[in-house]
Short mmCIF file of C-alpha atoms in Angstrom, two decimals:
data_model
loop_
_atom_site.label_atom_id
_atom_site.label_comp_id
_atom_site.label_asym_id
_atom_site.label_seq_id
_atom_site.Cartn_x
_atom_site.Cartn_y
_atom_site.Cartn_z
CA UNK A 40 -104.58 133.45 130.60
CA UNK A 41 -107.30 130.84 130.91
CA UNK A 42 -107.24 127.46 128.37
CA UNK A 43 -109.24 124.65 129.39
CA UNK A 44 -106.60 121.00 127.05
CA UNK A 45 -109.58 118.86 126.83
CA UNK A 46 -108.79 115.22 126.74
CA UNK A 47 -105.57 114.79 128.66
CA UNK A 48 -103.48 111.38 126.11
CA UNK A 49 -100.76 111.81 124.73
CA UNK A 50 -101.73 114.73 122.98
CA UNK A 51 -102.93 116.62 125.59
CA UNK A 52 -101.77 116.78 128.41
CA UNK A 53 -98.03 117.12 127.28
CA UNK A 54 -100.19 120.08 125.40
CA UNK A 55 -101.55 121.29 129.48
CA UNK A 56 -98.60 120.71 130.95
CA UNK A 57 -95.99 122.96 128.88
CA UNK A 58 -99.12 125.48 128.12
CA UNK A 59 -98.93 126.06 132.18
CA UNK A 60 -94.69 125.70 131.89
CA UNK A 61 -95.04 129.24 130.03
CA UNK A 62 -97.67 130.24 132.48
CA UNK A 63 -100.48 130.10 131.12
CA UNK A 64 -103.50 128.81 133.93
CA UNK A 65 -104.69 125.36 132.76
CA UNK A 66 -106.98 122.83 133.62
CA UNK A 67 -107.14 119.09 132.22
CA UNK A 68 -110.42 117.37 131.77
CA UNK A 69 -110.23 113.98 130.91
CA UNK A 70 -113.25 111.31 131.48
CA UNK A 71 -110.54 108.54 133.45
CA UNK A 72 -111.36 109.29 136.31
CA UNK A 73 -108.13 107.71 137.59
CA UNK A 74 -105.54 109.24 135.20
CA UNK A 75 -107.22 113.16 136.06
CA UNK A 76 -105.95 110.91 140.07
CA UNK A 77 -102.49 110.21 138.91
CA UNK A 78 -101.34 113.35 136.52
CA UNK A 79 -102.53 115.54 139.67
CA UNK A 80 -99.91 113.75 140.65
CA UNK A 81 -97.00 114.46 138.22
CA UNK A 82 -97.12 110.86 137.12
CA UNK A 83 -98.67 111.15 133.17
CA UNK A 84 -100.28 107.27 131.89
CA UNK A 85 -96.94 106.92 129.47
CA UNK A 86 -92.94 107.33 128.22
CA UNK A 87 -92.05 110.81 128.07
CA UNK A 88 -88.66 112.19 129.16
CA UNK A 89 -89.26 115.63 130.77
CA UNK A 90 -92.55 115.35 131.32
CA UNK A 91 -93.57 114.07 134.99
CA UNK A 92 -90.81 116.83 136.70
CA UNK A 93 -92.90 119.70 134.24
CA UNK A 94 -96.26 117.58 135.56
CA UNK A 95 -95.04 118.44 138.83
CA UNK A 96 -93.72 120.89 138.94
CA UNK A 97 -96.48 123.50 137.16
CA UNK A 98 -99.63 121.63 138.88
CA UNK A 99 -97.79 122.59 143.21
CA UNK A 100 -97.15 125.82 140.76
CA UNK A 101 -100.69 126.06 141.57
CA UNK A 102 -100.86 127.21 137.30
CA UNK A 103 -101.94 123.50 136.47
CA UNK A 104 -105.41 121.01 138.04
CA UNK A 105 -107.38 118.11 136.61
CA UNK A 106 -111.05 117.67 137.13
CA UNK A 107 -113.32 115.70 134.87
CA UNK A 108 -116.75 117.92 133.82
CA UNK A 109 -116.51 119.64 130.75
CA UNK A 110 -119.39 122.58 132.65
CA UNK A 111 -116.58 123.09 134.55
CA UNK A 112 -114.37 123.34 132.09
CA UNK A 113 -116.66 125.63 129.97
CA UNK A 114 -116.55 127.98 133.35
CA UNK A 115 -113.00 128.44 133.65
CA UNK A 116 -111.28 129.89 130.33
CA UNK A 117 -112.60 130.61 126.91
CA UNK A 118 -109.80 129.37 125.08
CA UNK A 119 -110.64 125.17 125.02
CA UNK A 120 -107.83 122.83 123.24
CA UNK A 121 -109.54 120.08 122.19
CA UNK A 122 -107.17 116.88 122.03
CA UNK A 123 -109.35 113.59 122.02
CA UNK A 124 -108.45 110.41 120.07
CA UNK A 125 -109.64 110.05 116.27
CA UNK A 126 -108.80 106.94 116.18
CA UNK A 127 -109.22 104.35 112.68
CA UNK A 128 -112.29 103.60 112.00
CA UNK A 129 -112.47 99.30 111.09
CA UNK A 130 -114.91 99.37 107.91
CA UNK A 131 -113.33 102.16 106.29
CA UNK A 132 -110.04 103.32 107.42
CA UNK A 133 -111.39 106.55 108.26
CA UNK A 134 -111.04 108.59 110.82
CA UNK A 135 -113.95 107.85 113.75
CA UNK A 136 -115.67 111.32 115.05
CA UNK A 137 -117.63 110.69 117.82
CA UNK A 138 -115.18 112.30 120.05
CA UNK A 139 -114.10 115.51 118.97
CA UNK A 140 -117.71 115.50 118.12
CA UNK A 141 -118.84 114.76 121.73
CA UNK A 142 -116.54 117.32 122.64
CA UNK A 143 -118.30 119.85 121.17
CA UNK A 144 -121.37 119.20 121.59
CA UNK A 145 -120.54 118.45 125.56
CA UNK A 146 -118.48 122.23 126.02
CA UNK A 147 -121.22 124.19 123.40
CA UNK A 148 -124.38 124.28 127.18
CA UNK A 149 -121.43 126.57 129.03
CA UNK A 150 -120.54 128.61 125.80
CA UNK A 151 -122.76 131.21 126.19
CA UNK A 152 -120.90 133.46 128.50
CA UNK A 153 -118.43 134.11 127.70
CA UNK A 154 -116.34 136.85 127.54
CA UNK A 155 -116.26 140.08 125.70
CA UNK A 156 -115.40 138.31 122.12
CA UNK A 157 -117.25 134.61 123.32
CA UNK A 158 -115.23 131.33 123.39
CA UNK A 159 -112.53 129.72 120.61
CA UNK A 160 -112.80 126.07 120.61
CA UNK A 161 -109.91 125.33 119.28
CA UNK A 162 -108.91 121.32 117.91
CA UNK A 163 -105.46 119.97 117.42
CA UNK A 164 -107.23 115.99 116.88
CA UNK A 165 -105.91 115.20 113.47
CA UNK A 166 -109.55 114.74 111.63
CA UNK A 167 -110.66 114.54 108.01
CA UNK A 168 -110.28 118.26 105.78
CA UNK A 169 -113.80 120.25 105.84
CA UNK A 170 -114.07 118.96 110.13
CA UNK A 171 -113.58 122.43 111.88
CA UNK A 172 -116.11 123.86 108.88
CA UNK A 173 -118.61 121.25 110.08
CA UNK A 174 -118.47 121.29 113.59
CA UNK A 175 -119.37 125.02 113.49
CA UNK A 176 -122.65 124.02 112.48
CA UNK A 177 -123.25 122.47 116.43
CA UNK A 178 -121.86 125.33 117.25
CA UNK A 179 -124.57 128.24 116.15
CA UNK A 180 -125.82 129.67 119.22
CA UNK A 181 -123.27 131.00 121.74
CA UNK A 182 -121.64 133.15 120.51
CA UNK A 183 -118.43 130.23 119.99
CA UNK A 184 -115.96 129.80 117.67
CA UNK A 185 -113.59 127.09 115.78
CA UNK A 186 -109.66 127.34 114.98
CA UNK A 187 -107.45 124.18 114.45
CA UNK A 188 -104.21 124.11 115.94
CA UNK A 189 -102.60 121.26 114.50
CA UNK A 190 -100.24 119.21 116.19
CA UNK A 191 -96.29 118.19 115.18
CA UNK A 192 -95.08 115.90 118.13
CA UNK A 193 -92.39 113.28 117.87
CA UNK A 194 -92.87 111.15 120.97
CA UNK A 195 -89.81 110.77 122.95
CA UNK A 196 -89.00 114.86 122.71
CA UNK A 197 -92.72 116.01 122.96
CA UNK A 198 -92.08 117.84 125.47
CA UNK A 199 -89.87 120.14 123.23
CA UNK A 200 -91.36 119.86 120.44
CA UNK A 201 -94.48 121.53 121.99
CA UNK A 202 -91.69 123.98 123.49
CA UNK A 203 -89.82 124.59 120.88
CA UNK A 204 -91.97 123.87 117.18
CA UNK A 205 -90.62 124.59 114.03
CA UNK A 206 -93.57 126.07 113.76
CA UNK A 207 -97.79 127.55 114.84
CA UNK A 208 -100.63 126.92 112.76
CA UNK A 209 -103.47 128.31 112.92
CA UNK A 210 -106.79 127.63 110.85
CA UNK A 211 -108.64 131.10 111.61
CA UNK A 212 -112.20 132.06 111.22
CA UNK A 213 -112.10 135.43 112.27
CA UNK A 214 -109.09 138.13 112.86
CA UNK A 215 -110.27 137.08 116.44
CA UNK A 216 -109.36 134.10 116.57
CA UNK A 217 -106.21 134.79 115.52
CA UNK A 218 -104.98 137.20 117.24
CA UNK A 219 -106.04 134.35 120.45
CA UNK A 220 -104.13 132.35 118.66
CA UNK A 221 -101.07 134.56 118.63
CA UNK A 222 -101.69 135.61 122.57
CA UNK A 223 -101.60 131.76 123.16
CA UNK A 224 -98.29 131.44 121.59
CA UNK A 225 -96.14 134.64 122.32
CA UNK A 226 -93.93 132.77 125.27
CA UNK A 227 -93.30 130.20 121.77
CA UNK A 228 -93.10 132.99 119.12
CA UNK A 229 -91.29 135.51 120.94
CA UNK A 230 -88.06 132.15 120.97
CA UNK A 231 -88.37 132.07 117.55
CA UNK A 232 -91.63 129.37 116.61
CA UNK A 233 -92.95 131.05 113.23
CA UNK A 234 -96.48 131.54 113.92
CA UNK A 235 -99.05 130.50 110.04
CA UNK A 236 -102.27 131.92 109.88
CA UNK A 237 -104.53 130.37 107.28
CA UNK A 238 -108.14 128.84 107.09
CA UNK A 239 -108.95 126.12 108.39
CA UNK A 240 -109.41 123.76 106.13
CA UNK A 241 -105.16 124.16 104.68
CA UNK A 242 -104.21 123.86 108.78
CA UNK A 243 -105.91 120.54 108.24
CA UNK A 244 -104.83 119.74 105.13
CA UNK A 245 -100.69 121.12 107.20
CA UNK A 246 -100.84 118.09 109.32
CA UNK A 247 -102.23 115.41 107.33
CA UNK A 248 -100.36 116.41 103.74
CA UNK A 249 -97.07 116.51 105.62
CA UNK A 250 -97.69 113.03 107.22
CA UNK A 251 -97.75 111.98 103.98
CA UNK A 252 -94.71 112.81 103.03
CA UNK A 253 -93.46 111.02 106.10
CA UNK A 254 -94.61 108.18 105.08
CA UNK A 255 -93.16 108.11 101.48
CA UNK A 256 -89.61 108.88 101.96
CA UNK A 257 -89.77 105.83 105.09
CA UNK A 258 -92.17 103.65 102.39
CA UNK A 259 -89.67 104.38 99.68
CA UNK A 260 -86.31 103.55 101.14
CA UNK A 261 -87.80 100.52 101.96
CA UNK A 262 -89.08 99.93 98.32
CA UNK A 263 -85.30 100.48 96.83
CA UNK A 264 -84.18 98.15 100.09
CA UNK A 265 -86.08 95.23 98.27
CA UNK A 266 -84.26 96.52 95.07
CA UNK A 267 -81.10 96.57 96.48
CA UNK A 268 -81.67 92.94 98.19
CA UNK A 269 -82.05 91.09 94.50
CA UNK A 270 -79.93 93.09 92.96
CA UNK A 271 -77.12 92.93 96.23
CA UNK A 272 -76.42 97.10 96.19
CA UNK A 273 -76.28 98.67 99.91
CA UNK A 274 -79.01 100.81 101.37
CA UNK A 275 -77.38 102.75 103.38
CA UNK A 276 -74.41 103.72 100.35
CA UNK A 277 -77.85 105.00 98.75
CA UNK A 278 -79.33 106.35 101.05
CA UNK A 279 -76.88 108.24 102.43
CA UNK A 280 -75.74 109.63 98.66
CA UNK A 281 -79.19 110.69 97.90
CA UNK A 282 -79.64 112.17 101.63
CA UNK A 283 -76.28 114.45 100.80
CA UNK A 284 -78.90 116.53 97.38
CA UNK A 285 -80.32 119.75 99.15
CA UNK A 286 -83.45 118.88 97.72
CA UNK A 287 -83.59 115.33 99.40
CA UNK A 288 -82.19 115.71 102.38
CA UNK A 289 -81.49 112.94 105.16
CA UNK A 290 -84.14 112.67 106.90
CA UNK A 291 -86.88 110.04 107.66
CA UNK A 292 -84.61 107.59 104.70
CA UNK A 293 -83.45 105.58 107.18
CA UNK A 294 -84.37 102.13 105.11
CA UNK A 295 -85.26 99.00 107.68
CA UNK A 296 -88.70 97.53 109.34
CA UNK A 297 -90.99 100.23 108.67
CA UNK A 298 -93.67 102.52 110.12
CA UNK A 299 -95.90 102.31 112.73
CA UNK A 300 -97.01 103.92 116.60
CA UNK A 301 -100.78 106.03 116.91
CA UNK A 302 -99.80 108.77 114.33
CA UNK A 303 -98.65 107.77 110.62
CA UNK A 304 -100.25 104.66 109.98
CA UNK A 305 -104.16 105.87 110.69
CA UNK A 306 -103.07 108.94 109.32
CA UNK A 307 -102.40 108.36 106.08
CA UNK A 308 -105.32 106.02 105.30
CA UNK A 309 -107.44 107.81 106.80
CA UNK A 310 -106.20 111.17 103.88
CA UNK A 311 -107.30 108.04 102.13
CA UNK A 312 -110.39 107.86 102.85
CA UNK A 313 -111.82 111.95 102.43
CA UNK A 314 -110.08 111.37 100.08
CA UNK A 315 -112.15 108.84 97.76
CA UNK A 316 -114.92 111.00 99.77
CA UNK A 317 -114.07 113.83 97.97
CA UNK A 318 -113.95 112.82 94.82
CA UNK A 319 -110.24 112.68 94.30
CA UNK A 320 -109.45 108.89 95.44
CA UNK A 321 -107.21 109.44 93.08
CA UNK A 322 -104.62 112.14 93.74
CA UNK A 323 -103.39 110.24 96.94
CA UNK A 324 -103.79 106.55 95.14
CA UNK A 325 -100.70 106.42 96.67
CA UNK A 326 -100.67 106.56 99.23
CA UNK A 327 -102.00 102.82 99.18
CA UNK A 328 -99.68 101.46 97.85
CA UNK A 329 -97.25 103.49 100.56
CA UNK A 330 -99.35 101.81 103.33
CA UNK A 331 -98.86 98.08 101.40
CA UNK A 332 -94.62 98.42 101.21
CA UNK A 333 -94.52 99.30 104.89
CA UNK A 334 -96.64 96.27 106.41
CA UNK A 335 -94.77 93.84 103.79
CA UNK A 336 -91.53 95.40 105.74
CA UNK A 337 -92.65 93.38 108.97
CA UNK A 338 -93.04 90.21 106.78
CA UNK A 339 -90.13 90.16 105.07
CA UNK A 340 -88.66 90.48 108.71
CA UNK A 341 -89.68 87.34 109.18
CA UNK A 342 -89.08 86.24 106.51
CA UNK A 343 -85.74 87.18 107.28
CA UNK A 344 -85.07 85.51 109.77
CA UNK A 345 -86.68 82.43 109.18
CA UNK A 346 -84.36 82.19 106.10
CA UNK A 347 -81.36 82.56 109.20
CA UNK A 348 -82.70 79.11 111.48
CA UNK A 349 -82.51 77.17 108.97
CA UNK A 350 -86.84 77.56 106.40
CA UNK A 351 -88.94 76.51 109.86
CA UNK A 352 -89.27 78.45 113.87
CA UNK A 353 -90.70 75.03 114.92
CA UNK A 354 -88.73 74.11 118.27
CA UNK A 355 -86.84 77.51 117.98
CA UNK A 356 -85.47 80.82 120.22
CA UNK A 357 -85.52 84.25 119.03
CA UNK A 358 -85.03 87.17 121.66
CA UNK A 359 -86.35 90.26 120.15
CA UNK A 360 -84.85 93.07 120.55
CA UNK A 361 -87.29 96.13 121.20
CA UNK A 362 -91.40 96.46 121.93
CA UNK A 363 -92.21 100.36 121.38
CA UNK A 364 -92.75 101.48 117.86
CA UNK A 365 -90.05 103.77 118.04
CA UNK A 366 -87.22 105.09 120.65
CA UNK A 367 -87.84 106.86 123.84
CA UNK A 368 -91.36 105.45 124.49
CA UNK A 369 -93.37 102.75 125.35
CA UNK A 370 -95.41 103.60 123.25
CA UNK A 371 -97.13 99.63 121.41
CA UNK A 372 -99.72 100.81 119.25
CA UNK A 373 -99.26 99.17 115.60
CA UNK A 374 -95.17 98.63 117.47
CA UNK A 375 -93.65 96.85 114.42
CA UNK A 376 -91.46 94.73 116.90
CA UNK A 377 -93.93 93.71 118.50
CA UNK A 378 -96.09 92.09 114.63
CA UNK A 379 -93.33 91.32 113.95
CA UNK A 380 -92.55 89.43 117.60
CA UNK A 381 -96.25 87.65 117.41
CA UNK A 382 -95.30 86.42 113.60
CA UNK A 383 -92.86 84.70 114.40
CA UNK A 384 -94.65 83.23 117.89
CA UNK A 385 -97.17 82.10 115.09
CA UNK A 386 -95.12 80.34 112.98
CA UNK A 387 -93.90 78.07 116.60
CA UNK A 388 -90.56 79.75 117.86
CA UNK A 389 -90.56 80.67 122.12
CA UNK A 390 -89.81 84.06 121.23
CA UNK A 391 -88.13 86.70 124.62
CA UNK A 392 -89.30 90.80 123.99
CA UNK A 393 -87.00 92.89 125.88
CA UNK A 394 -87.74 96.91 125.65
CA UNK A 395 -86.48 98.96 127.95
CA UNK A 396 -89.44 100.99 129.03
CA UNK A 397 -92.42 98.90 127.01
CA UNK A 398 -92.61 95.88 128.85
CA UNK A 399 -95.76 96.30 130.69
CA UNK A 400 -97.56 97.83 127.41
CA UNK A 401 -96.27 94.90 125.38
CA UNK A 402 -97.09 91.92 127.49
CA UNK A 403 -100.46 93.46 128.89
CA UNK A 404 -101.34 93.30 124.96
CA UNK A 405 -99.56 90.41 123.27
CA UNK A 406 -100.24 88.72 127.10
CA UNK A 407 -98.62 84.96 124.31
CA UNK A 408 -94.90 86.77 123.93
CA UNK A 409 -92.37 85.43 126.74
CA UNK A 410 -91.14 89.00 128.16
CA UNK A 411 -87.19 89.69 130.00
CA UNK A 412 -86.21 92.40 131.47
CA UNK A 413 -82.32 92.34 131.63
CA UNK A 414 -80.99 91.67 127.40
CA UNK A 415 -78.41 88.87 128.50
CA UNK A 416 -82.30 87.12 130.47
CA UNK A 417 -84.39 87.40 126.71
CA UNK A 418 -80.74 86.23 124.62
CA UNK A 419 -80.14 83.02 126.73
CA UNK A 420 -80.14 79.80 124.09
CA UNK A 421 -81.60 81.61 120.98
CA UNK A 422 -81.04 80.43 118.18
CA UNK A 423 -81.30 84.09 116.20
CA UNK A 424 -81.68 87.53 117.60
CA UNK A 425 -83.96 90.35 115.91
CA UNK A 426 -82.62 93.96 116.12
CA UNK A 427 -85.78 96.18 116.03
CA UNK A 428 -86.65 98.75 117.66
CA UNK A 429 -83.31 100.62 117.06
CA UNK A 430 -83.23 101.64 121.14
CA UNK A 431 -79.35 103.28 121.97
CA UNK A 432 -78.83 100.90 125.06
CA UNK A 433 -78.77 98.01 122.29
CA UNK A 434 -76.17 99.80 119.60
CA UNK A 435 -74.35 99.86 122.83
CA UNK A 436 -74.20 96.23 123.37
CA UNK A 437 -70.55 94.11 123.71
CA UNK A 438 -71.75 91.64 120.19
CA UNK A 439 -68.83 89.74 121.54
CA UNK A 440 -70.48 88.84 125.16
CA UNK A 441 -74.08 88.75 124.29
CA UNK A 442 -72.01 85.46 122.42
CA UNK A 443 -71.13 83.88 125.25
CA UNK A 444 -75.08 83.69 125.69
CA UNK A 445 -76.56 83.28 122.80
CA UNK A 446 -77.09 79.14 120.64
CA UNK A 447 -76.29 80.74 117.71
CA UNK A 448 -75.00 83.70 116.90
CA UNK A 449 -77.16 85.31 114.64
CA UNK A 450 -78.71 89.18 114.11
CA UNK A 451 -81.34 89.70 112.05
CA UNK A 452 -80.90 93.75 112.70
CA UNK A 453 -84.19 95.08 110.18
CA UNK A 454 -83.94 98.90 112.10
CA UNK A 455 -80.10 99.34 110.39
CA UNK A 456 -79.05 100.87 113.36
CA UNK A 457 -75.61 98.23 114.14
CA UNK A 458 -72.51 98.02 113.99
CA UNK A 459 -72.23 95.13 110.77
CA UNK A 460 -68.88 94.60 110.91
CA UNK A 461 -68.09 94.69 114.51
CA UNK A 462 -70.58 92.68 115.48
CA UNK A 463 -69.70 90.43 112.37
CA UNK A 464 -65.76 90.01 113.58
CA UNK A 465 -67.11 89.20 117.15
CA UNK A 466 -68.83 85.63 114.87
CA UNK A 467 -71.90 86.63 114.00
CA UNK A 468 -73.73 86.21 110.89
CA UNK A 469 -75.92 89.38 110.30
CA UNK A 470 -78.07 90.41 107.85
CA UNK A 471 -80.45 93.66 107.28
CA UNK A 472 -82.60 94.83 105.13
CA UNK A 473 -80.81 95.88 102.08
CA UNK A 474 -77.89 95.02 102.73
CA UNK A 475 -75.57 91.69 101.11
CA UNK A 476 -74.87 89.19 104.27
CA UNK A 477 -72.59 88.69 106.39
CA UNK A 478 -72.37 84.99 107.20
#
């Protein structure tokens, strides 16, 4: 089939490459000429394992190319995936739909000459419930239909999540739209991916409800970590015991610094705002608390580190391990690690940050922090080391060797993934959220 993917940010670039990988002929569209040129050369503007090679392979095979023209896109195919961003509005927390609306309005004039079944505009962007129905009105008179096909990608494993999805959700308004999407995803369904057809409103809700539930699990275990800190209990043992219950499960019960990135924080705020718009704000009022609990973990980590250096960061050297919001990515949007690093700097410390992939992005977003390309350099003469992004490389560090580099062997394991006993045996004082401190 011929497909277009409009918006080649994180979701769009991955979707375009993967659709070409399974045999479709794909045209990627973006307003950013530099991005289009880079993608056409096989260079994604972000770190995602496996994506660069797939881009190079599919471009070379003639299955994938890129353009800046919506008019060209409208002529190229009858199926158009919309993958543009829906950022948070600063005034209300609601989703800003300007980019989605602009794409639909830009496509509409060119859709009138689509094939016998008409054009199908397929939203993948995360949007407030009811958006597809509103956008359908903008396509009246074109013969085009609209569907919603939310993405469930995890940064760091997005390629596999696309090629081996746990589910394909298709919110459709007609049998023809469902048949079109089934045809698009036939190779994935043949490999075992379940296809769930529903209405557009339910499809929109599946995405925001899923993200809200995951955020709730993370904030719940972090709330338990706060209780454990007061009572002297061990949150890792608590989480492990809870996770053995098949009704609960271990996923997303990792206590620590909390979630960040471009999805969970903005999605739960937008969902809460939309619920208030439709008169059901009380139904998801708990999401405001989830957001507050999550944000509080950053302040708690800063306070914990400050106590480790005697109650003041003035004239102290602090090493930060991690800048990306999660391992496997160079994405620093709403990064808890960088929020903590900047807060520590503002309290008077000299802060040096290391990250295996995200240093360039971090430097652009937080130019007042210092950066090191080597872990040892970041930790030289540090009064405390903060472990803030759980990269596997940090779990493989030799605590005895690192102890010879720092001024004071003090570690705050804000992600609760280091071997606490091994670090303590090597002479380190260690503290982690929800766990007894080791001095």
